XYZ file of C-alpha atoms in Angstrom:
387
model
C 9.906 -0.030 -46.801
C 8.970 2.353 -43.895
C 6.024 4.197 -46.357
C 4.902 0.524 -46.984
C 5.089 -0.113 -42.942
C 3.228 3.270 -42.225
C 0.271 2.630 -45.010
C -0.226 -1.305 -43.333
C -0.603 0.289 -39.890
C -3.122 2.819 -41.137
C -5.003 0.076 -43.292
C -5.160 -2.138 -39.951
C -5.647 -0.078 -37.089
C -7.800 2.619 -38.598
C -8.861 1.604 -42.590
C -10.269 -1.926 -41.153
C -11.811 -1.207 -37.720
C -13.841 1.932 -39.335
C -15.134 -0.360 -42.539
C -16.237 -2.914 -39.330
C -17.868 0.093 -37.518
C -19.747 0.453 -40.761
C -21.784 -2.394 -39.575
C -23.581 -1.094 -36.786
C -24.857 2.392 -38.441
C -28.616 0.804 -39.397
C -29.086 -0.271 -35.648
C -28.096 3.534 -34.931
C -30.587 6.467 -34.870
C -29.695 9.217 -36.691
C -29.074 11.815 -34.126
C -26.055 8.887 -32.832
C -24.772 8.321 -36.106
C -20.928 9.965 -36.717
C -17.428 9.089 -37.487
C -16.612 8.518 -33.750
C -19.357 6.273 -33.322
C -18.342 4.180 -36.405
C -14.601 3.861 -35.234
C -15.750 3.215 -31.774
C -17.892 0.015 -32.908
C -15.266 -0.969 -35.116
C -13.010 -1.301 -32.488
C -15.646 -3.101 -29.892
C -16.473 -5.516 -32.733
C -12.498 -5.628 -33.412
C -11.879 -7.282 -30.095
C -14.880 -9.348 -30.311
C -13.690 -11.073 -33.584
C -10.154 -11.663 -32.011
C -11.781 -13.482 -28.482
C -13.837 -15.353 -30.269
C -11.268 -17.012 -32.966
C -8.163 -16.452 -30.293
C -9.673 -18.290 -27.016
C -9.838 -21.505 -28.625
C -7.176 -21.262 -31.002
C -5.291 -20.635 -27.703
C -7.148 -23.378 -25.503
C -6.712 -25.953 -28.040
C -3.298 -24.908 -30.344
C -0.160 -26.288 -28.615
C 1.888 -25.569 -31.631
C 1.799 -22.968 -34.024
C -0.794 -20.931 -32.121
C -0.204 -17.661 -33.539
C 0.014 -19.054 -36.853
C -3.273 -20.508 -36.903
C -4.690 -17.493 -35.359
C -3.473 -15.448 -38.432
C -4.925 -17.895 -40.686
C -8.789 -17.476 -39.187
C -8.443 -13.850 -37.668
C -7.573 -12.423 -40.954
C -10.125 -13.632 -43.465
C -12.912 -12.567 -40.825
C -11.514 -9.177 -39.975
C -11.571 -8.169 -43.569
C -15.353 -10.096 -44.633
C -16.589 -8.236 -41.556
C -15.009 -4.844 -43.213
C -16.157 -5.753 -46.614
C -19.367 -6.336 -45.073
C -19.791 -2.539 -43.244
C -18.840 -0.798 -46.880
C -21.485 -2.753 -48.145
C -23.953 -1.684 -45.711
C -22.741 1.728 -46.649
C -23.573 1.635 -49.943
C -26.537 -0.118 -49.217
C -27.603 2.538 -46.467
C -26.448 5.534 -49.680
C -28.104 3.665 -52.380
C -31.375 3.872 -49.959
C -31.083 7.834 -49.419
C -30.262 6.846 -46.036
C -27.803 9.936 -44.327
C -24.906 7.940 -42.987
C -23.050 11.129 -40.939
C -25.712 13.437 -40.605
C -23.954 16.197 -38.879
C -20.606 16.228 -41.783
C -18.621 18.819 -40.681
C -21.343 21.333 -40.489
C -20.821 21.812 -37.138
C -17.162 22.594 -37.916
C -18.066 24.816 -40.051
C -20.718 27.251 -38.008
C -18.430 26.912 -35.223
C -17.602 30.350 -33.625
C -14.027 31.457 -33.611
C -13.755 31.221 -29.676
C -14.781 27.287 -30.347
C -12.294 26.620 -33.177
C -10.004 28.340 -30.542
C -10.509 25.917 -28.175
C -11.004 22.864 -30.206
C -7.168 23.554 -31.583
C -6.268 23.934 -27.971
C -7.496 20.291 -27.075
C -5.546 18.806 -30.040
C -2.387 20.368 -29.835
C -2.876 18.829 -25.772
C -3.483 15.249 -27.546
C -0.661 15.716 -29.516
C 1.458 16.634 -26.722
C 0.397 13.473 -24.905
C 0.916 11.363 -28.025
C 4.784 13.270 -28.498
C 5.389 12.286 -25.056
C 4.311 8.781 -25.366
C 6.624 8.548 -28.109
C 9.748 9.881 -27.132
C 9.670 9.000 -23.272
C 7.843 5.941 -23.201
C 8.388 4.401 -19.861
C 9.171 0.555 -18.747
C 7.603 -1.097 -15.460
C 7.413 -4.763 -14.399
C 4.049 -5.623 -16.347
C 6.929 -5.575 -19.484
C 8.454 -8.343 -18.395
C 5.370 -10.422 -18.978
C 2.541 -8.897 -21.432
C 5.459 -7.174 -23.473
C 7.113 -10.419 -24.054
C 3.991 -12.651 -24.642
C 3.479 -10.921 -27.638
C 7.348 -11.457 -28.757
C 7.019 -14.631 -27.975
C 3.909 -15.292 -30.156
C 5.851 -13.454 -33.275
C 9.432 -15.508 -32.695
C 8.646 -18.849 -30.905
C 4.690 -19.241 -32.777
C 2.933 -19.925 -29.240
C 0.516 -18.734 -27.086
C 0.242 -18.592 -23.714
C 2.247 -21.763 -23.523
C 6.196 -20.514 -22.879
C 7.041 -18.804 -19.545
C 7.950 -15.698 -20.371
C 10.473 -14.915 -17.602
C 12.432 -18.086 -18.036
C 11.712 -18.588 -22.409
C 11.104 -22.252 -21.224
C 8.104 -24.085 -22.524
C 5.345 -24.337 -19.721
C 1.549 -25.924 -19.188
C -1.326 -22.912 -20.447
C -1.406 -19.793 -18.418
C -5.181 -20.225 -17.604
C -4.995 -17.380 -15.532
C -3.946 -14.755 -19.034
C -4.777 -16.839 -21.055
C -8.179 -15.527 -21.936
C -6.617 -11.402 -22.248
C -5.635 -11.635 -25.523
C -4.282 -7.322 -25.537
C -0.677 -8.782 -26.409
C -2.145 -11.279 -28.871
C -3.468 -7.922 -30.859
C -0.330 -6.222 -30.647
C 1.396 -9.124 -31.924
C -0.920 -9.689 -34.810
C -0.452 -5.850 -35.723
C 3.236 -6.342 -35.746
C 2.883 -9.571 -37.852
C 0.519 -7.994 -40.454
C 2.671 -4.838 -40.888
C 6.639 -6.278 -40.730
C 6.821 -4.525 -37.026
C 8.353 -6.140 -34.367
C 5.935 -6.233 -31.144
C 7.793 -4.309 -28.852
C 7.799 -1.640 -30.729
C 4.193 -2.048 -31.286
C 3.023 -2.283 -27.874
C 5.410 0.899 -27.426
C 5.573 3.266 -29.659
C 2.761 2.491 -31.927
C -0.286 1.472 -29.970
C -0.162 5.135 -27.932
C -1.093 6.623 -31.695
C -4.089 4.617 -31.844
C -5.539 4.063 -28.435
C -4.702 7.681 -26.970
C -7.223 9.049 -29.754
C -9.438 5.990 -29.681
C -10.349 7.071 -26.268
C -10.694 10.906 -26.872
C -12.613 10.017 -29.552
C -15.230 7.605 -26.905
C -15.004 10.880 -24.642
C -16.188 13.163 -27.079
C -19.328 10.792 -28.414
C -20.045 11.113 -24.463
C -19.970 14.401 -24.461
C -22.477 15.151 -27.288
C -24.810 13.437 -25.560
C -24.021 15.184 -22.445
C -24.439 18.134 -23.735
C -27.279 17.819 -26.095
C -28.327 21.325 -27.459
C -25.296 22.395 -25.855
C -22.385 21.799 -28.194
C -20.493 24.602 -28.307
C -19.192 23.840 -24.676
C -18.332 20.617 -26.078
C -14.484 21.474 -26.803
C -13.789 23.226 -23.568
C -15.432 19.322 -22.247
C -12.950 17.658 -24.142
C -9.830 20.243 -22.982
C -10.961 19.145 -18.930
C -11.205 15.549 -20.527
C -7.617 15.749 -21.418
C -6.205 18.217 -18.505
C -7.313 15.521 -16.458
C -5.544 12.830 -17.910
C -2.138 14.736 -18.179
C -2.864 15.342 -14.321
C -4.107 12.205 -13.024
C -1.003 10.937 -11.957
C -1.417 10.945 -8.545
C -0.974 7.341 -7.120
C 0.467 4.437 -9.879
C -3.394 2.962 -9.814
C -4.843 6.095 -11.089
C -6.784 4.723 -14.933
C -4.968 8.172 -16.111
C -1.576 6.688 -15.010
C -1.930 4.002 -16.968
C -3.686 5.782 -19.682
C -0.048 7.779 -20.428
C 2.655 5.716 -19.121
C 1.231 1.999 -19.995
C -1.214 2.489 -23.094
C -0.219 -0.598 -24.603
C -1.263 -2.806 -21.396
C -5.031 -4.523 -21.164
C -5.587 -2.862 -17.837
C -5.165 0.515 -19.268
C -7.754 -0.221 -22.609
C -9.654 -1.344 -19.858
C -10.332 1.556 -17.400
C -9.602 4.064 -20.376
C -12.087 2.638 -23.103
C -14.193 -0.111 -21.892
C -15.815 1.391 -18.961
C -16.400 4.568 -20.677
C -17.851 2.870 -23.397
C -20.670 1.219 -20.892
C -21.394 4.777 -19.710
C -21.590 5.837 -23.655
C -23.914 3.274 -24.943
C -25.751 4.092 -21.654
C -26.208 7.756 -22.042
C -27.236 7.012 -25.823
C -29.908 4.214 -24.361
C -31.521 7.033 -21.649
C -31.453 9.509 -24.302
C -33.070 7.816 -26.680
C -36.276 7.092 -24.652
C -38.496 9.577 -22.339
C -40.051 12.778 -22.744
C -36.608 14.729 -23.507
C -36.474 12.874 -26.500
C -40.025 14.225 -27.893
C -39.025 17.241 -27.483
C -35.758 17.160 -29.079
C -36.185 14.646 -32.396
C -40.096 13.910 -32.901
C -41.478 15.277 -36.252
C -43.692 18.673 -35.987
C -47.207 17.633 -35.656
C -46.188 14.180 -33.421
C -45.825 15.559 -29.532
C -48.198 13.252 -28.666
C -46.873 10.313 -26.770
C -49.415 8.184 -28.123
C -48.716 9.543 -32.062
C -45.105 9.776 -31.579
C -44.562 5.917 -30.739
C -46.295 4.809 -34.406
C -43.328 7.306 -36.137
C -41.131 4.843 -37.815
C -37.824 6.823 -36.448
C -38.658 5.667 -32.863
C -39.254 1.619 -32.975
C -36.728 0.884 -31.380
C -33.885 0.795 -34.265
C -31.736 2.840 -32.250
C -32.273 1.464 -28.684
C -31.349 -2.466 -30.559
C -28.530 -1.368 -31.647
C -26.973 -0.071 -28.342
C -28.079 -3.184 -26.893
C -26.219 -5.475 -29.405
C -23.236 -2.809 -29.470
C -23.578 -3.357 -25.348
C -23.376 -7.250 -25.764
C -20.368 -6.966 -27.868
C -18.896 -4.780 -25.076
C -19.270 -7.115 -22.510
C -17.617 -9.933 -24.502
C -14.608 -7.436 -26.281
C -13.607 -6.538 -22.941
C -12.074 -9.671 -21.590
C -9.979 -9.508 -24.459
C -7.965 -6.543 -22.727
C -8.414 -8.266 -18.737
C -10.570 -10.703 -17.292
C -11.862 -8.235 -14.677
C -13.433 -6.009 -16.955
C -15.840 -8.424 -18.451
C -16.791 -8.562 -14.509
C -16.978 -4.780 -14.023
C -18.826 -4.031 -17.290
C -21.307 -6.609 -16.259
C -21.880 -5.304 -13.376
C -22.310 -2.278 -14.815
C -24.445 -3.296 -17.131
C -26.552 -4.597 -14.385
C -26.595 -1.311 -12.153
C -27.449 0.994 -15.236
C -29.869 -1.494 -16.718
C -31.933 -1.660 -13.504
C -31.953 2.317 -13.290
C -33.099 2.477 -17.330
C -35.724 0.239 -16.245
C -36.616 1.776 -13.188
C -37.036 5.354 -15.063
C -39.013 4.151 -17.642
C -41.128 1.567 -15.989
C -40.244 -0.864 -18.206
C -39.643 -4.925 -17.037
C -38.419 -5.741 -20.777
C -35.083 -3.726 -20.385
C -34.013 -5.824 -17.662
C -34.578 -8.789 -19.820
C -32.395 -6.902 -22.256
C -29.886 -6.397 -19.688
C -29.490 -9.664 -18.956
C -28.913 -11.289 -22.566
C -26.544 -8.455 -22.763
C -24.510 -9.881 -20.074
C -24.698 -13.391 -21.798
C -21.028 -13.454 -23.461
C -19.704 -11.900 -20.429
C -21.453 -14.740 -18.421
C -20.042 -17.386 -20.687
C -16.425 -15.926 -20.652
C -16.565 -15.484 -16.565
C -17.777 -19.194 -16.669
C -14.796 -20.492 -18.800
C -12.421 -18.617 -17.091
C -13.752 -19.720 -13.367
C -13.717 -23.352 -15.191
C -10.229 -23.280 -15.994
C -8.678 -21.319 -13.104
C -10.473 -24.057 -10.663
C -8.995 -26.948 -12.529
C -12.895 -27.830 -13.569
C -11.618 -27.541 -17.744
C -8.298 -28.891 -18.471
C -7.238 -27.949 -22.375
């Protein structure tokens, strides 16, 4: 029963959200395309599925909430992964390179970089032991903790107070965050009860989901430069073990309340602006001659006709960047507003650099789910939408 337990969490939180990541590898150039960047998408278009089919299953579900959101969350979860191994085959079948790099950069790596690549994982491990076996409580428990137990044992959302277990009217102020929601849905899927989701299990995902963001960051950081990527990713992680230096600090919550919105929210969804960002300035501009255009094609005017720079790569970061801004209400309502803005503040700088009014037009219909999620939630905290 446990083995069966163990094989649904890896099908669900790691099988699925890859095969979803799968998706968004044509839109990718193929100096971006990797493992990381797969499960990273996956797990953006992971949280887009469940706002989109949660918020008005939860809006508009009195009873048997959580029922009905099984019922439409799971058939589109596994089309959409059906959908990326497709894509793969149809990207193989094409000659198309899906991971170009493989693990030949494992492979020439020099010993002193092995060295210090084992040294940053046995640190994530230590982080993920720790989480594990002295997982701590605070007063957010009382509330997200037990909105996910109460969507597994009384079938409702957002519509029982969860320090009294009394029914109440919809908690428009949650009811949008949907973090708990997830957790509960894993737990349902995979015979787990929620608190031990949000507790024990969800620090072996999400602690690794986020290295993994940090280290597609810091390949594009240091571009031509990778073999002072592990010693990036060992300050990456000696930072978060020492963070702790006020409760507010995002590497507080990123150990000691990893199941929580607020943490996926300062831990993966604003670094995941900055990523797509970094991908979207590297992709464009002279540096980008130099480093990918075809022998024979330095010429600016030459280079734009080569097939490998029309854009493919730039639309995809934009549509992975709309997804973003919609996927990260489902974790708190402020970070749809903060990766807006953003959004915004980086958008106007891309444009700024490369003289260009059409990104800001890009910018803005990236912001357009965020915009329609701050609108609903401004609608219903003011009293102007009554479910």
């Amino acid at each position: 029963m446990i083995v069966i337990k163990i094989l649904g969490l890896i099908f669900w939180l790691a099988a699925v959200p890859f095969c979803m990541g799968l998706n968004f590898m044509p839109l990718f150039k193929e100096r971006f395309k990797s493992a990381g960047a797969v499960f990273a998408a996956g797990y953006i278009l992971f949280f887009v599925a469940l706002e989109i089919v949660g918020i008005p299953v939860v809006l508009f579900t009195v009873y048997h909430g959580f029922t009905t959101f099984v019922r439409w969350f799971t058939p589109i979860i596994l089309a959409l992964s059906v959908t990326g191994v497709l894509v793969m085959l149809w990207e193989k079948k094409r000659g198309q390179v899906l991971f170009p790099e493989g693990f030949g950069r494992l492979r020439e790596a020099s010993p002193e970089e092995k060295f210090m690549m084992v040294l940053f994982l046995i640190l994530v491990g230590f982080q993920m032991y720790m989480s594990f076996t002295r997982a701590s409580f605070d007063g957010d428990d009382a509330y997200y903790g037990v909105q996910a137990v109460i969507a597994q044992q009384m079938d409702a959302l957002y519509r029982v107070n969860p320090y009294t277990g009394r029914s109440a009217p919809l908690d428009v102020r949650h009811a949008l965050a949907l973090f708990p929601v997830w957790e509960a849905y894993i737990g349902r899927m995979c015979g787990i009860h929620a608190t031990i989701v949000a507790h024990s299990i969800a620090p072996f995902i999400l602690i690794p989901l986020t290295y993994v963001l940090y280290y597609q960051i810091g390949k594009v950081l240091l571009d031509g430069k990778e073999r002072l990527l592990p010693v990036f990713m060992i300050l990456i992680a000696l930072w978060q073990l020492f963070g702790n230096i006020s409760i507010y600090t995002t590497e507080t919550f990123f150990l000691t309340r990893t199941w929580q919105g607020k943490s996926f929210a300062g831990n993966f969804v604003i670094p995941a602006v900055l990523w797509i960002f970094l991908c979207l300035f590297a992709s464009k501009g002279n540096a980008d001659e130099i480093l990918i255009a075809p022998k024979g094609m330095k010429n600016k005017e030459n280079w734009s006709k080569w097939p490998e720079h029309k854009g493919i790569g730039e639309k995809g970061f934009w549509i992975l960047l709309a997804c973003l801004n919609l996927a990260g209400g489902a974790s708190s309502s402020l970070a749809i507003l903060l990766s807006c803005m953003m959004t915004v503040g980086l958008g106007l700088l891309f444009a700024i650099r490369e003289r260009r009014f059409g990104i800001l037009i890009k910018t803005g219909f990236s912001c357009v789910p965020g915009g329609i999620y701050v609108l609903l939630y401004l609608s219903l905290t003011h009293g102007i939408f009554v479910p």
